[in-house]
Tab-separated table of N, CA and C in Angstrom:
chain	number	residue	atom	x	y	z
A	1	MET	N	8.193	2.817	-25.194
A	1	MET	CA	9.122	2.109	-26.057
A	1	MET	C	9.212	2.808	-27.394
A	2	GLY	N	10.422	2.987	-27.864
A	2	GLY	CA	10.627	3.558	-29.185
A	2	GLY	C	10.762	2.443	-30.205
A	3	THR	N	10.516	2.771	-31.455
A	3	THR	CA	10.646	1.778	-32.513
A	3	THR	C	11.910	2.053	-33.296
A	4	ALA	N	12.729	1.018	-33.430
A	4	ALA	CA	13.970	1.128	-34.199
A	4	ALA	C	13.635	1.016	-35.684
A	5	GLY	N	14.604	1.295	-36.535
A	5	GLY	CA	14.402	1.256	-37.981
A	5	GLY	C	13.998	-0.109	-38.502
A	6	ASN	N	14.237	-1.173	-37.735
A	6	ASN	CA	13.902	-2.523	-38.199
A	6	ASN	C	12.488	-2.950	-37.800
A	7	GLY	N	11.726	-2.063	-37.174
A	7	GLY	CA	10.353	-2.366	-36.805
A	7	GLY	C	10.192	-2.988	-35.427
A	8	PHE	N	11.293	-3.276	-34.729
A	8	PHE	CA	11.206	-3.826	-33.377
A	8	PHE	C	11.111	-2.700	-32.379
A	9	ASP	N	10.300	-2.898	-31.359
A	9	ASP	CA	10.196	-1.916	-30.289
A	9	ASP	C	11.399	-2.022	-29.377
A	10	ASP	N	11.928	-0.886	-28.976
A	10	ASP	CA	13.016	-0.871	-28.002
A	10	ASP	C	12.435	-1.174	-26.627
A	11	PRO	N	13.166	-1.948	-25.821
A	11	PRO	CA	12.681	-2.217	-24.463
A	11	PRO	C	12.782	-0.964	-23.603
A	12	SER	N	12.007	-0.941	-22.550
A	12	SER	CA	12.043	0.208	-21.640
A	12	SER	C	13.362	0.216	-20.878
A	13	ALA	N	13.677	1.348	-20.286
A	13	ALA	CA	14.898	1.475	-19.491
A	13	ALA	C	14.873	0.506	-18.316
A	14	ASP	N	13.707	0.295	-17.722
A	14	ASP	CA	13.598	-0.645	-16.599
A	14	ASP	C	13.899	-2.074	-17.039
A	15	VAL	N	13.381	-2.470	-18.192
A	15	VAL	CA	13.635	-3.822	-18.701
A	15	VAL	C	15.119	-3.995	-18.996
A	16	LEU	N	15.730	-3.005	-19.623
A	16	LEU	CA	17.161	-3.083	-19.914
A	16	LEU	C	17.985	-3.155	-18.629
A	17	ALA	N	17.600	-2.392	-17.622
A	17	ALA	CA	18.321	-2.417	-16.344
A	17	ALA	C	18.193	-3.782	-15.677
A	18	ASP	N	16.993	-4.363	-15.703
A	18	ASP	CA	16.802	-5.691	-15.112
A	18	ASP	C	17.596	-6.755	-15.863
A	19	ALA	N	17.596	-6.686	-17.180
A	19	ALA	CA	18.359	-7.650	-17.976
A	19	ALA	C	19.859	-7.506	-17.716
A	20	ALA	N	20.340	-6.272	-17.641
A	20	ALA	CA	21.759	-6.037	-17.365
A	20	ALA	C	22.136	-6.573	-15.989
A	21	ALA	N	21.250	-6.420	-15.013
A	21	ALA	CA	21.522	-6.939	-13.667
A	21	ALA	C	21.616	-8.468	-13.695
A	22	ALA	N	20.709	-9.108	-14.420
A	22	ALA	CA	20.754	-10.575	-14.522
A	22	ALA	C	22.026	-11.026	-15.219
A	23	PHE	N	22.376	-10.366	-16.326
A	23	PHE	CA	23.614	-10.722	-17.021
A	23	PHE	C	24.830	-10.438	-16.155
A	24	GLY	N	24.751	-9.386	-15.355
A	24	GLY	CA	25.866	-9.070	-14.454
A	24	GLY	C	26.098	-10.187	-13.461
A	25	LEU	N	25.035	-10.736	-12.910
A	25	LEU	CA	25.179	-11.860	-11.985
A	25	LEU	C	25.721	-13.092	-12.690
A	26	LEU	N	25.324	-13.302	-13.928
A	26	LEU	CA	25.784	-14.464	-14.680
A	26	LEU	C	27.165	-14.255	-15.292
A	27	ALA	N	27.730	-13.058	-15.134
A	27	ALA	CA	29.057	-12.773	-15.680
A	27	ALA	C	30.163	-13.443	-14.876
A	28	SER	N	29.863	-13.913	-13.696
A	28	SER	CA	30.821	-14.651	-12.883
A	28	SER	C	30.863	-16.099	-13.374
A	29	PRO	N	32.057	-16.605	-13.749
A	29	PRO	CA	32.127	-17.996	-14.198
A	29	PRO	C	31.579	-18.978	-13.164
A	30	ALA	N	31.825	-18.720	-11.888
A	30	ALA	CA	31.328	-19.628	-10.842
A	30	ALA	C	29.805	-19.628	-10.808
A	31	ARG	N	29.174	-18.446	-10.850
A	31	ARG	CA	27.712	-18.386	-10.816
A	31	ARG	C	27.108	-18.956	-12.092
A	32	LEU	N	27.743	-18.710	-13.222
A	32	LEU	CA	27.258	-19.279	-14.478
A	32	LEU	C	27.319	-20.805	-14.419
A	33	HIS	N	28.406	-21.342	-13.873
A	33	HIS	CA	28.531	-22.795	-13.736
A	33	HIS	C	27.448	-23.347	-12.813
A	34	ILE	N	27.162	-22.645	-11.728
A	34	ILE	CA	26.113	-23.073	-10.800
A	34	ILE	C	24.757	-23.085	-11.500
A	35	VAL	N	24.437	-22.035	-12.231
A	35	VAL	CA	23.152	-21.989	-12.944
A	35	VAL	C	23.107	-23.077	-14.011
A	36	TRP	N	24.229	-23.296	-14.707
A	36	TRP	CA	24.308	-24.371	-15.707
A	36	TRP	C	24.002	-25.720	-15.041
A	37	ALA	N	24.644	-25.966	-13.900
A	37	ALA	CA	24.439	-27.233	-13.196
A	37	ALA	C	22.984	-27.370	-12.747
A	38	LEU	N	22.410	-26.299	-12.221
A	38	LEU	CA	21.022	-26.353	-11.759
A	38	LEU	C	20.041	-26.466	-12.923
A	39	ALA	N	20.435	-26.008	-14.099
A	39	ALA	CA	19.583	-26.166	-15.283
A	39	ALA	C	19.463	-27.640	-15.664
A	40	GLN	N	20.448	-28.445	-15.258
A	40	GLN	CA	20.418	-29.881	-15.539
A	40	GLN	C	19.591	-30.643	-14.497
A	41	GLY	N	19.419	-30.027	-13.328
A	41	GLY	CA	18.626	-30.663	-12.280
A	41	GLY	C	18.936	-30.046	-10.924
A	42	GLU	N	18.013	-30.159	-10.025
A	42	GLU	CA	18.173	-29.535	-8.710
A	42	GLU	C	19.274	-30.222	-7.911
A	43	SER	N	19.770	-29.475	-6.904
A	43	SER	CA	20.869	-29.992	-6.096
A	43	SER	C	20.950	-29.229	-4.786
A	44	ASP	N	21.593	-29.849	-3.794
A	44	ASP	CA	21.897	-29.126	-2.569
A	44	ASP	C	23.270	-28.476	-2.714
A	45	VAL	N	23.650	-27.669	-1.751
A	45	VAL	CA	24.892	-26.905	-1.855
A	45	VAL	C	26.115	-27.822	-1.885
A	46	THR	N	26.066	-28.934	-1.166
A	46	THR	CA	27.203	-29.862	-1.159
A	46	THR	C	27.407	-30.477	-2.541
A	47	GLY	N	26.329	-30.923	-3.159
A	47	GLY	CA	26.419	-31.485	-4.501
A	47	GLY	C	26.906	-30.466	-5.515
A	48	LEU	N	26.434	-29.226	-5.386
A	48	LEU	CA	26.885	-28.169	-6.296
A	48	LEU	C	28.360	-27.871	-6.112
A	49	ALA	N	28.802	-27.796	-4.864
A	49	ALA	CA	30.211	-27.506	-4.596
A	49	ALA	C	31.095	-28.586	-5.216
A	50	GLU	N	30.689	-29.842	-5.095
A	50	GLU	CA	31.454	-30.933	-5.707
A	50	GLU	C	31.449	-30.826	-7.227
A	51	ARG	N	30.307	-30.515	-7.785
A	51	ARG	CA	30.186	-30.467	-9.251
A	51	ARG	C	30.971	-29.308	-9.854
A	52	VAL	N	30.891	-28.138	-9.242
A	52	VAL	CA	31.555	-26.963	-9.833
A	52	VAL	C	32.975	-26.773	-9.317
A	53	GLY	N	33.372	-27.602	-8.358
A	53	GLY	CA	34.735	-27.512	-7.852
A	53	GLY	C	34.978	-26.295	-6.981
A	54	GLY	N	33.974	-25.856	-6.283
A	54	GLY	CA	34.107	-24.680	-5.437
A	54	GLY	C	34.045	-25.042	-3.967
A	55	ALA	N	34.555	-24.154	-3.149
A	55	ALA	CA	34.467	-24.341	-1.706
A	55	ALA	C	33.014	-24.148	-1.280
A	56	LEU	N	32.585	-24.923	-0.315
A	56	LEU	CA	31.206	-24.872	0.158
A	56	LEU	C	30.753	-23.461	0.542
A	57	PRO	N	31.547	-22.688	1.322
A	57	PRO	CA	31.099	-21.333	1.679
A	57	PRO	C	30.960	-20.418	0.457
A	58	ALA	N	31.867	-20.550	-0.505
A	58	ALA	CA	31.798	-19.703	-1.707
A	58	ALA	C	30.562	-20.040	-2.536
A	59	VAL	N	30.291	-21.328	-2.717
A	59	VAL	CA	29.112	-21.747	-3.475
A	59	VAL	C	27.841	-21.279	-2.766
A	60	SER	N	27.831	-21.371	-1.455
A	60	SER	CA	26.691	-20.904	-0.675
A	60	SER	C	26.461	-19.405	-0.876
A	61	GLN	N	27.536	-18.624	-0.889
A	61	GLN	CA	27.402	-17.180	-1.120
A	61	GLN	C	26.899	-16.887	-2.525
A	62	HIS	N	27.393	-17.615	-3.518
A	62	HIS	CA	26.899	-17.424	-4.888
A	62	HIS	C	25.408	-17.757	-4.972
A	63	LEU	N	25.004	-18.833	-4.323
A	63	LEU	CA	23.586	-19.213	-4.324
A	63	LEU	C	22.727	-18.143	-3.669
A	64	THR	N	23.227	-17.557	-2.604
A	64	THR	CA	22.481	-16.486	-1.938
A	64	THR	C	22.260	-15.316	-2.882
A	65	LYS	N	23.297	-14.910	-3.612
A	65	LYS	CA	23.155	-13.809	-4.572
A	65	LYS	C	22.173	-14.159	-5.679
A	66	LEU	N	22.303	-15.373	-6.214
A	66	LEU	CA	21.399	-15.796	-7.281
A	66	LEU	C	19.957	-15.886	-6.785
A	67	LYS	N	19.793	-16.305	-5.555
A	67	LYS	CA	18.455	-16.419	-4.969
A	67	LYS	C	17.848	-15.035	-4.732
A	68	LEU	N	18.643	-14.114	-4.193
A	68	LEU	CA	18.152	-12.750	-3.960
A	68	LEU	C	17.745	-12.069	-5.262
A	69	ALA	N	18.441	-12.403	-6.342
A	69	ALA	CA	18.133	-11.816	-7.645
A	69	ALA	C	16.936	-12.492	-8.311
A	70	GLY	N	16.463	-13.591	-7.747
A	70	GLY	CA	15.323	-14.288	-8.324
A	70	GLY	C	15.687	-15.227	-9.455
A	71	LEU	N	16.977	-15.525	-9.627
A	71	LEU	CA	17.390	-16.438	-10.693
A	71	LEU	C	17.355	-17.897	-10.234
A	72	VAL	N	17.416	-18.111	-8.927
A	72	VAL	CA	17.424	-19.448	-8.342
A	72	VAL	C	16.437	-19.456	-7.177
A	73	ARG	N	15.801	-20.592	-6.967
A	73	ARG	CA	14.907	-20.757	-5.811
A	73	ARG	C	15.365	-21.973	-5.028
A	74	SER	N	14.790	-22.142	-3.855
A	74	SER	CA	15.128	-23.314	-3.045
A	74	SER	C	13.905	-23.793	-2.292
A	75	ARG	N	14.009	-25.028	-1.846
A	75	ARG	CA	12.986	-25.596	-0.978
A	75	ARG	C	13.694	-26.487	0.034
A	76	ARG	N	13.064	-26.663	1.155
A	76	ARG	CA	13.646	-27.466	2.222
A	76	ARG	C	13.183	-28.914	2.076
A	77	GLU	N	14.149	-29.822	2.180
A	77	GLU	CA	13.868	-31.265	2.232
A	77	GLU	C	14.539	-31.792	3.490
A	78	GLY	N	13.791	-31.891	4.559
A	78	GLY	CA	14.384	-32.277	5.834
A	78	GLY	C	15.336	-31.193	6.305
A	79	ARG	N	16.599	-31.559	6.487
A	79	ARG	CA	17.596	-30.567	6.901
A	79	ARG	C	18.348	-29.978	5.715
A	80	ARG	N	18.085	-30.481	4.520
A	80	ARG	CA	18.774	-29.987	3.321
A	80	ARG	C	17.974	-28.881	2.646
A	81	GLN	N	18.702	-27.937	2.070
A	81	GLN	CA	18.110	-26.901	1.216
A	81	GLN	C	18.419	-27.326	-0.219
A	82	VAL	N	17.397	-27.521	-1.032
A	82	VAL	CA	17.573	-27.962	-2.414
A	82	VAL	C	17.330	-26.763	-3.330
A	83	TYR	N	18.279	-26.513	-4.235
A	83	TYR	CA	18.225	-25.351	-5.126
A	83	TYR	C	17.838	-25.783	-6.532
A	84	PHE	N	17.162	-24.875	-7.245
A	84	PHE	CA	16.751	-25.137	-8.614
A	84	PHE	C	16.523	-23.816	-9.330
A	85	VAL	N	16.585	-23.865	-10.658
A	85	VAL	CA	16.244	-22.704	-11.486
A	85	VAL	C	14.798	-22.913	-11.898
A	86	ASP	N	13.958	-21.983	-11.514
A	86	ASP	CA	12.527	-22.125	-11.757
A	86	ASP	C	12.064	-21.309	-12.953
A	87	ASP	N	12.997	-20.650	-13.630
A	87	ASP	CA	12.643	-19.771	-14.743
A	87	ASP	C	13.166	-20.385	-16.041
A	88	PRO	N	12.290	-20.933	-16.885
A	88	PRO	CA	12.750	-21.571	-18.116
A	88	PRO	C	13.486	-20.606	-19.045
A	89	ASP	N	13.181	-19.322	-18.966
A	89	ASP	CA	13.885	-18.357	-19.813
A	89	ASP	C	15.354	-18.238	-19.409
A	90	VAL	N	15.635	-18.239	-18.116
A	90	VAL	CA	17.020	-18.182	-17.640
A	90	VAL	C	17.758	-19.440	-18.094
A	91	VAL	N	17.114	-20.588	-17.962
A	91	VAL	CA	17.713	-21.847	-18.405
A	91	VAL	C	18.018	-21.780	-19.896
A	92	ASP	N	17.078	-21.294	-20.697
A	92	ASP	CA	17.283	-21.194	-22.147
A	92	ASP	C	18.462	-20.291	-22.495
A	93	VAL	N	18.547	-19.130	-21.851
A	93	VAL	CA	19.625	-18.182	-22.146
A	93	VAL	C	20.982	-18.787	-21.787
A	94	VAL	N	21.078	-19.404	-20.623
A	94	VAL	CA	22.352	-19.995	-20.189
A	94	VAL	C	22.735	-21.150	-21.106
A	95	ARG	N	21.804	-22.025	-21.397
A	95	ARG	CA	22.110	-23.160	-22.286
A	95	ARG	C	22.518	-22.685	-23.672
A	96	LEU	N	21.814	-21.699	-24.205
A	96	LEU	CA	22.132	-21.183	-25.529
A	96	LEU	C	23.535	-20.586	-25.561
A	97	ALA	N	23.842	-19.734	-24.613
A	97	ALA	CA	25.149	-19.081	-24.599
A	97	ALA	C	26.278	-20.093	-24.445
A	98	VAL	N	26.151	-20.980	-23.479
A	98	VAL	CA	27.233	-21.929	-23.202
A	98	VAL	C	27.406	-22.920	-24.345
A	99	THR	N	26.306	-23.458	-24.875
A	99	THR	CA	26.441	-24.446	-25.947
A	99	THR	C	26.945	-23.815	-27.238
A	100	ARG	N	26.499	-22.606	-27.552
A	100	ARG	CA	26.979	-21.946	-28.778
A	100	ARG	C	28.467	-21.622	-28.696
A	101	ILE	N	28.903	-21.102	-27.575
A	101	ILE	CA	30.318	-20.764	-27.412
A	101	ILE	C	31.159	-22.036	-27.416
A	102	GLY	N	30.668	-23.082	-26.758
A	102	GLY	CA	31.383	-24.363	-26.773
A	102	GLY	C	31.451	-24.966	-28.163
A	103	ALA	N	30.351	-24.899	-28.918
A	103	ALA	CA	30.328	-25.440	-30.279
A	103	ALA	C	31.278	-24.671	-31.187
A	104	ARG	N	31.345	-23.354	-31.016
A	104	ARG	CA	32.264	-22.545	-31.817
A	104	ARG	C	33.714	-22.959	-31.533
A	105	ALA	N	34.027	-23.176	-30.274
A	105	ALA	CA	35.382	-23.598	-29.906
A	105	ALA	C	35.672	-24.984	-30.476
A	106	ASP	N	34.698	-25.882	-30.452
A	106	ASP	CA	34.884	-27.231	-31.009
A	106	ASP	C	35.108	-27.186	-32.520
A	107	ARG	N	34.359	-26.326	-33.214
A	107	ARG	CA	34.471	-26.211	-34.673
A	107	ARG	C	35.829	-25.686	-35.098
A	108	THR	N	36.304	-24.685	-34.401
A	108	THR	CA	37.546	-24.037	-34.810
A	108	THR	C	38.777	-24.682	-34.205
A	109	GLY	N	38.577	-25.462	-33.139
A	109	GLY	CA	39.715	-26.045	-32.445
A	109	GLY	C	40.459	-25.035	-31.599
A	110	LEU	N	39.933	-23.829	-31.527
A	110	LEU	CA	40.552	-22.773	-30.748
A	110	LEU	C	39.658	-22.445	-29.562
A	111	PRO	N	40.257	-21.964	-28.490
A	111	PRO	CA	39.408	-21.528	-27.378
A	111	PRO	C	38.544	-20.351	-27.820
A	112	ALA	N	37.407	-20.218	-27.180
A	112	ALA	CA	36.509	-19.091	-27.492
A	112	ALA	C	37.252	-17.789	-27.233
A	113	PRO	N	37.064	-16.811	-28.116
A	113	PRO	CA	37.744	-15.525	-27.892
A	113	PRO	C	37.266	-14.891	-26.593
A	114	ARG	N	38.188	-14.314	-25.890
A	114	ARG	CA	37.846	-13.645	-24.618
A	114	ARG	C	37.491	-12.207	-24.905
A	115	LEU	N	36.352	-11.810	-24.441
A	115	LEU	CA	35.934	-10.430	-24.638
A	115	LEU	C	36.574	-9.577	-23.553
A	116	ARG	N	37.110	-8.485	-23.928
A	116	ARG	CA	37.697	-7.553	-22.976
A	116	ARG	C	36.736	-6.390	-22.814
A	117	GLY	N	36.905	-5.639	-21.748
A	117	GLY	CA	36.035	-4.488	-21.518
A	117	GLY	C	35.984	-3.586	-22.736
A	118	LEU	N	34.795	-3.282	-23.162
A	118	LEU	CA	34.633	-2.459	-24.377
A	118	LEU	C	34.421	-1.005	-24.019
């Protein structure tokens, strides 16, 4: 790790790559909504599909990607698969981003600015 002029250590290339991969998965509005919903409490795929307004197969595919990435876990309850976010850091990041952007939009009365590819 290198040290920047402000005294903070730069993260390793591996850490940056892992963080970018996690943010990449959360860059999908549907997956972000699913993680947001699961941050409020666990749910099965049917409940998530109803909450986020997505088709059951699409929500299931998003959950599979999030699960493979380690952002979401599941457990079996009878015949149901129940999903949850088991990483408090992921919950914190999602809640912080969504609430801050929402609060900014509420304060200004304008929709949050859309970031375009830089």
